[in-house]
Coordinates of C-alpha atoms in Angstrom, one line a residue:
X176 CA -18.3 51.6 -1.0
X177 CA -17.5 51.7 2.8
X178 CA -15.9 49.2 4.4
X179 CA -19.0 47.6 5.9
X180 CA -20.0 47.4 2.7
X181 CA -17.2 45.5 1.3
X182 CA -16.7 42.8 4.2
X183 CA -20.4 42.0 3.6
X184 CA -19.2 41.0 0.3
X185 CA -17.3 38.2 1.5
X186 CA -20.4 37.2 4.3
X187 CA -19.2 39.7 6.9
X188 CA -22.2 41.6 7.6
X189 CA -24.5 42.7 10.5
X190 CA -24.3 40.9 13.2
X191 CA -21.0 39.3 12.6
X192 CA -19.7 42.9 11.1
X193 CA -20.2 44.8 14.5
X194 CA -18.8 42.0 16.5
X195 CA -15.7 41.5 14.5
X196 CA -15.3 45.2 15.0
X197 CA -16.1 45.9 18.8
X198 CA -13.7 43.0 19.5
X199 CA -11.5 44.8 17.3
X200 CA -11.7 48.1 18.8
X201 CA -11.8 46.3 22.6
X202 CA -8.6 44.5 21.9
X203 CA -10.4 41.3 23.2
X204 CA -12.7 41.3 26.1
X205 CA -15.5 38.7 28.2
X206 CA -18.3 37.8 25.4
X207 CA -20.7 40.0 27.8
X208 CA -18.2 42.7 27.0
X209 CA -17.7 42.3 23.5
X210 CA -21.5 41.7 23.3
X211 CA -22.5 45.1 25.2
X212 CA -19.8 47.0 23.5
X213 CA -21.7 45.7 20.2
X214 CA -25.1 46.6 21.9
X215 CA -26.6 43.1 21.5
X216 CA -28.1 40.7 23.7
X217 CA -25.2 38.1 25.0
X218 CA -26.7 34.5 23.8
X219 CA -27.2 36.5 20.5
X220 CA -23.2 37.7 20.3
X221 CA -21.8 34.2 21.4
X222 CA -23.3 32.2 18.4
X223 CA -22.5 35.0 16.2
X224 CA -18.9 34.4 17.5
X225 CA -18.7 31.3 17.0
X226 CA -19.2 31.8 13.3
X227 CA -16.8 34.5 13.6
X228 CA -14.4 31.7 15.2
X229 CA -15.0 29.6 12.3
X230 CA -14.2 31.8 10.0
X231 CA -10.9 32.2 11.7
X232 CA -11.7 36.2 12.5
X233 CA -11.7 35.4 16.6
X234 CA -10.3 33.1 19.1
X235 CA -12.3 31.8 22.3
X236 CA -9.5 32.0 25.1
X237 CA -11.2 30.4 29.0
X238 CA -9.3 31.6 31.9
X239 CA -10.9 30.0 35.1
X240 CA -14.6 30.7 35.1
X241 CA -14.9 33.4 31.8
X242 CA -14.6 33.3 28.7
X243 CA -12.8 36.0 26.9
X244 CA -12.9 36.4 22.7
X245 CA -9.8 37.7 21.3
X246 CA -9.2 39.3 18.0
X247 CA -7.4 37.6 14.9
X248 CA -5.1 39.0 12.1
X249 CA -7.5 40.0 9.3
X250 CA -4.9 39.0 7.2
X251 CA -6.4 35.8 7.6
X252 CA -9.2 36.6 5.3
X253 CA -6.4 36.9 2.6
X254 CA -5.3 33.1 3.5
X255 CA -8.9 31.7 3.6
X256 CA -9.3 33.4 -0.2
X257 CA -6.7 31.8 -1.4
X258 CA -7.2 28.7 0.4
X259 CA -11.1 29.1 -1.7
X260 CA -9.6 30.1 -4.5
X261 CA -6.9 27.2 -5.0
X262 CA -9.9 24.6 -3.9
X263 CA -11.6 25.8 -6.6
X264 CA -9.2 25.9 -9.1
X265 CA -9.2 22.3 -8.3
X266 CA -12.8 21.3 -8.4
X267 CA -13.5 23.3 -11.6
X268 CA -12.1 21.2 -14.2
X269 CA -15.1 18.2 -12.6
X270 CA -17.8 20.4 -12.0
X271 CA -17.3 21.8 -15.6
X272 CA -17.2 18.3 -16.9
X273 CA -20.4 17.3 -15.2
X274 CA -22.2 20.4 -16.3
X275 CA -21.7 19.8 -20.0
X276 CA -21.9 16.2 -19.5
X277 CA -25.5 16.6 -18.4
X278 CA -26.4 19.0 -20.4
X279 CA -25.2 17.4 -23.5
X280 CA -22.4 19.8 -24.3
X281 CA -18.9 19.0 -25.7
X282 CA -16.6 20.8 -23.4
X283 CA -12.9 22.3 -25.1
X284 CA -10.2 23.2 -22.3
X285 CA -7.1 24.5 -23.7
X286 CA -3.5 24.4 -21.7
X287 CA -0.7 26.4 -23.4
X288 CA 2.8 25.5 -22.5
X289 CA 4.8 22.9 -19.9
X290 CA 2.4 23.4 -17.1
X291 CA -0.6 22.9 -19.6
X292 CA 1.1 19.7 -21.0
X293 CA 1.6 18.4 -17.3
X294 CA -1.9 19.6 -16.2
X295 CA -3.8 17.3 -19.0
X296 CA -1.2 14.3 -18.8
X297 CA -2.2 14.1 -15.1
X298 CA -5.4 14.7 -15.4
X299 CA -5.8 11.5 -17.3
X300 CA -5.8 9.8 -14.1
X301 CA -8.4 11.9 -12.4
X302 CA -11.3 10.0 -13.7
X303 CA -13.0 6.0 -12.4
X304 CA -11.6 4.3 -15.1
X305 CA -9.3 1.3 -14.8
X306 CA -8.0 1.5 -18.6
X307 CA -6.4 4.1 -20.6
X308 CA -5.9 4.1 -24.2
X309 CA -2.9 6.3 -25.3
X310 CA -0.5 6.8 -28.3
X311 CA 2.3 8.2 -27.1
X312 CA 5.2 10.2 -29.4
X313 CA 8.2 8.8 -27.0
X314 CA 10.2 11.7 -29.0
X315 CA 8.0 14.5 -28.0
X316 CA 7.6 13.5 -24.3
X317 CA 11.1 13.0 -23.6
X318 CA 11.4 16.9 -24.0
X319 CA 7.7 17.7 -22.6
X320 CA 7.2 17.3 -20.1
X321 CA 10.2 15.0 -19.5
X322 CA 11.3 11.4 -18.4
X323 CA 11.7 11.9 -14.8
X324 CA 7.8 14.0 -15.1
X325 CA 6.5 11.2 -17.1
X326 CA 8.0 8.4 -14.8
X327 CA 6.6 9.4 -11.7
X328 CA 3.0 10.0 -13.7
X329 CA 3.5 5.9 -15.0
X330 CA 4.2 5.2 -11.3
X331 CA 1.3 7.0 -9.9
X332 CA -0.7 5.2 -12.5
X333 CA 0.3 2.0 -11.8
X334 CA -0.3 2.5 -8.2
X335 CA -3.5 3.6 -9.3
X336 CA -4.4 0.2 -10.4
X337 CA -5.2 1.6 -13.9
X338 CA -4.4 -0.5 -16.8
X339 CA -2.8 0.9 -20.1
X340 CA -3.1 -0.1 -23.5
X341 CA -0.4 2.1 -25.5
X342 CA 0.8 1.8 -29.4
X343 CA 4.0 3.7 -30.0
X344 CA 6.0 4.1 -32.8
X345 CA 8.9 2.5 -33.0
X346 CA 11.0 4.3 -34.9
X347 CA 10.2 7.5 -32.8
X348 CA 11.3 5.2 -29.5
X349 CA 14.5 6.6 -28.0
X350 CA 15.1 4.0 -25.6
X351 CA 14.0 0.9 -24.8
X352 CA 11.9 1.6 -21.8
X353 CA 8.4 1.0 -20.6
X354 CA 7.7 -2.6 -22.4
X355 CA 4.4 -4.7 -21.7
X356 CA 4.8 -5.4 -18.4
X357 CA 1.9 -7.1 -15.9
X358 CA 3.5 -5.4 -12.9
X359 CA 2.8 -1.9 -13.9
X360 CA 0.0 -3.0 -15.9
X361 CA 1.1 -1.8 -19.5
X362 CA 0.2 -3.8 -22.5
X363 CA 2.6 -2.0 -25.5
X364 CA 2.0 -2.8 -28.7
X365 CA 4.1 -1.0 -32.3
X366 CA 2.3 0.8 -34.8
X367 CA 2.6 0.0 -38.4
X368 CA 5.8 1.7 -40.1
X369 CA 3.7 3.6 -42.1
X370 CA 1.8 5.1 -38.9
X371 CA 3.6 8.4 -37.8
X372 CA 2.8 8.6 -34.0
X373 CA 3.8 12.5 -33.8
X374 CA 1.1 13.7 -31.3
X375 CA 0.5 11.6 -27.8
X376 CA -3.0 11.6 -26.9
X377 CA -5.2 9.9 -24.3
X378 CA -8.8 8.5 -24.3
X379 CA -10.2 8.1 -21.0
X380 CA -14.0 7.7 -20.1
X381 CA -15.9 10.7 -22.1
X382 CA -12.6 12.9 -22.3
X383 CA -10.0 12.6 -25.1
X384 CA -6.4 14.3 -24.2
X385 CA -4.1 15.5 -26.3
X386 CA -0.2 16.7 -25.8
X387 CA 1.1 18.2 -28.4
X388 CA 4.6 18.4 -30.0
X389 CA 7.3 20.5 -28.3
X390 CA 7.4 23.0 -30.8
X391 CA 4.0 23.7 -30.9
X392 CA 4.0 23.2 -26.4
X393 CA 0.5 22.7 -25.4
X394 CA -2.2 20.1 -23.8
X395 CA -5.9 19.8 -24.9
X396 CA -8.9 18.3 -23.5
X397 CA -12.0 17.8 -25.2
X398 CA -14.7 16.2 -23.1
X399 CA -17.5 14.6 -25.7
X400 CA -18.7 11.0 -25.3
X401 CA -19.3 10.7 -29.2
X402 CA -15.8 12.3 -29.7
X403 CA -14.6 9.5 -27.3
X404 CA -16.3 6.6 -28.3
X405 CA -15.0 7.9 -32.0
X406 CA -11.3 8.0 -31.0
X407 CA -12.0 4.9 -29.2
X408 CA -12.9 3.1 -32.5
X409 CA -10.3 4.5 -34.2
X410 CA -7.5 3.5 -31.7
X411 CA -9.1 -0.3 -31.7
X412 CA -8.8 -0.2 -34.9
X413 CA -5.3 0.5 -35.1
X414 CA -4.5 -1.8 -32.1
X415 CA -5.9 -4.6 -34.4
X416 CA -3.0 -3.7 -36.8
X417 CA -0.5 -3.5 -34.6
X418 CA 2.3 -5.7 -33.0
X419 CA 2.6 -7.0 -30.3
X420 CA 5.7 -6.3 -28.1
X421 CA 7.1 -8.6 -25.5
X422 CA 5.5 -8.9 -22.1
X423 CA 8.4 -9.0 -18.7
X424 CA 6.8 -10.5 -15.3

């Protein structure tokens, strides 16, 4: 595969692949240059340029009356990939959710490690919802993915305006920290003594989160309305049975 052949690949083709070239090869020149060096018709090079411009490839410089078009580092190509690449990255996680959402699909993500752990607690916040409803191992999360990791996540949420409705196990509590408290809209409430709250784990619209021990080190996502409305149930349930804990300004 030449190289022509592998920048059309990436949308660099024809028109757009002899100009990038010529200008190139030129070292910059007037777009009637560039343009003839190319062997194209002018008005047909300058809007081909300016895609070329947008794509970062080549720079419009005026100097008095003419306009000259100047080469860029290709290495920009690199940075526009990776610029794609991390947008991406950060879209997929919705556009998969949406896609089995419509098309009635339970949808399993997976996140091995720390990073996984802080990629699904975070995530929990990514969704429209104004209420959470979370068990949470205090234990477990002190180690992963941390106090100061999971304080700025209850700030964020609280900023967020999203209300949290937690049950935690009292005899797994390690300090005496995050209470019911109106201001950063928490309502806690202790599990029965014979509960053991070993596993934190999220439910959040259609999307049930999981974070696992630190031995075993990993998040899970499973994105199933029935599965949610399930858990849902479930942690009602146990709300019902549990105490309540007192509530600070």
């Amino acid at each position: 595969m030449n190289l022509e052949e592998k920048l059309s690949r990436i949308g660099i083709s024809g028109t757009l692949y002899k100009l990038y070239l010529t200008t190139i090869r030129l070292g910059g020149g007037s777009v009637t240059e560039v343009a003839a060096g190319a062997g194209m018709a002018r008005t047909t090079a300058h809007d081909a340029l300016a895609k070329l411009e947008a794509e970062g490839l080549v720079r419009f410089v005026d100097h008095g009356k003419r306009r000259f078009v100047v080469a860029q580092d290709p290495g920009i190509l690199l940075e526009r990939s990776e610029a794609r690449r991390q947008m991406l990255e950060d879209v997929m996680p919705v556009l998969r959710s949406m896609y089995h959402h419509e098309n009635g699909q339970p949808n399993v993500r997976f996140h091995p490690g720390p990073e996984g752990i802080r990629t699904v607690l975070w995530e929990t916040l990514s969704g429209d919802e104004k209420e959470l409803r979370a068990t949470l191992s205090m234990r477990e999360l002190m180690v992963q993915p941390g106090l100061e990791e999971m304080e700025r996540y209850l700030k964020e949420r609280a900023r967020r305006g999203i209300w949290l409705r937690v049950i935690r196990s009292e005899e797994r509590d390690i300090a005496p920290i995050w209470p019911s408290s109106q201001e950063e809209r928490r309502e806690l409430r202790y599990a029965p003594a014979t509960y053991n709250l070993a596993m934190t784990c999220f439910i959040h619209g259609t999307k049930v989160s999981v974070i696992s021990s630190a031995r075993e080190s990993y998040g899970l996502i499973l994105d199933s309305a029935d599965f949610a409305a399930f858990q849902a149930s479930m942690f009602d349930a146990m709300w019902s049975l549990s105490t309540p804990a007192p509530t600070i300004p």
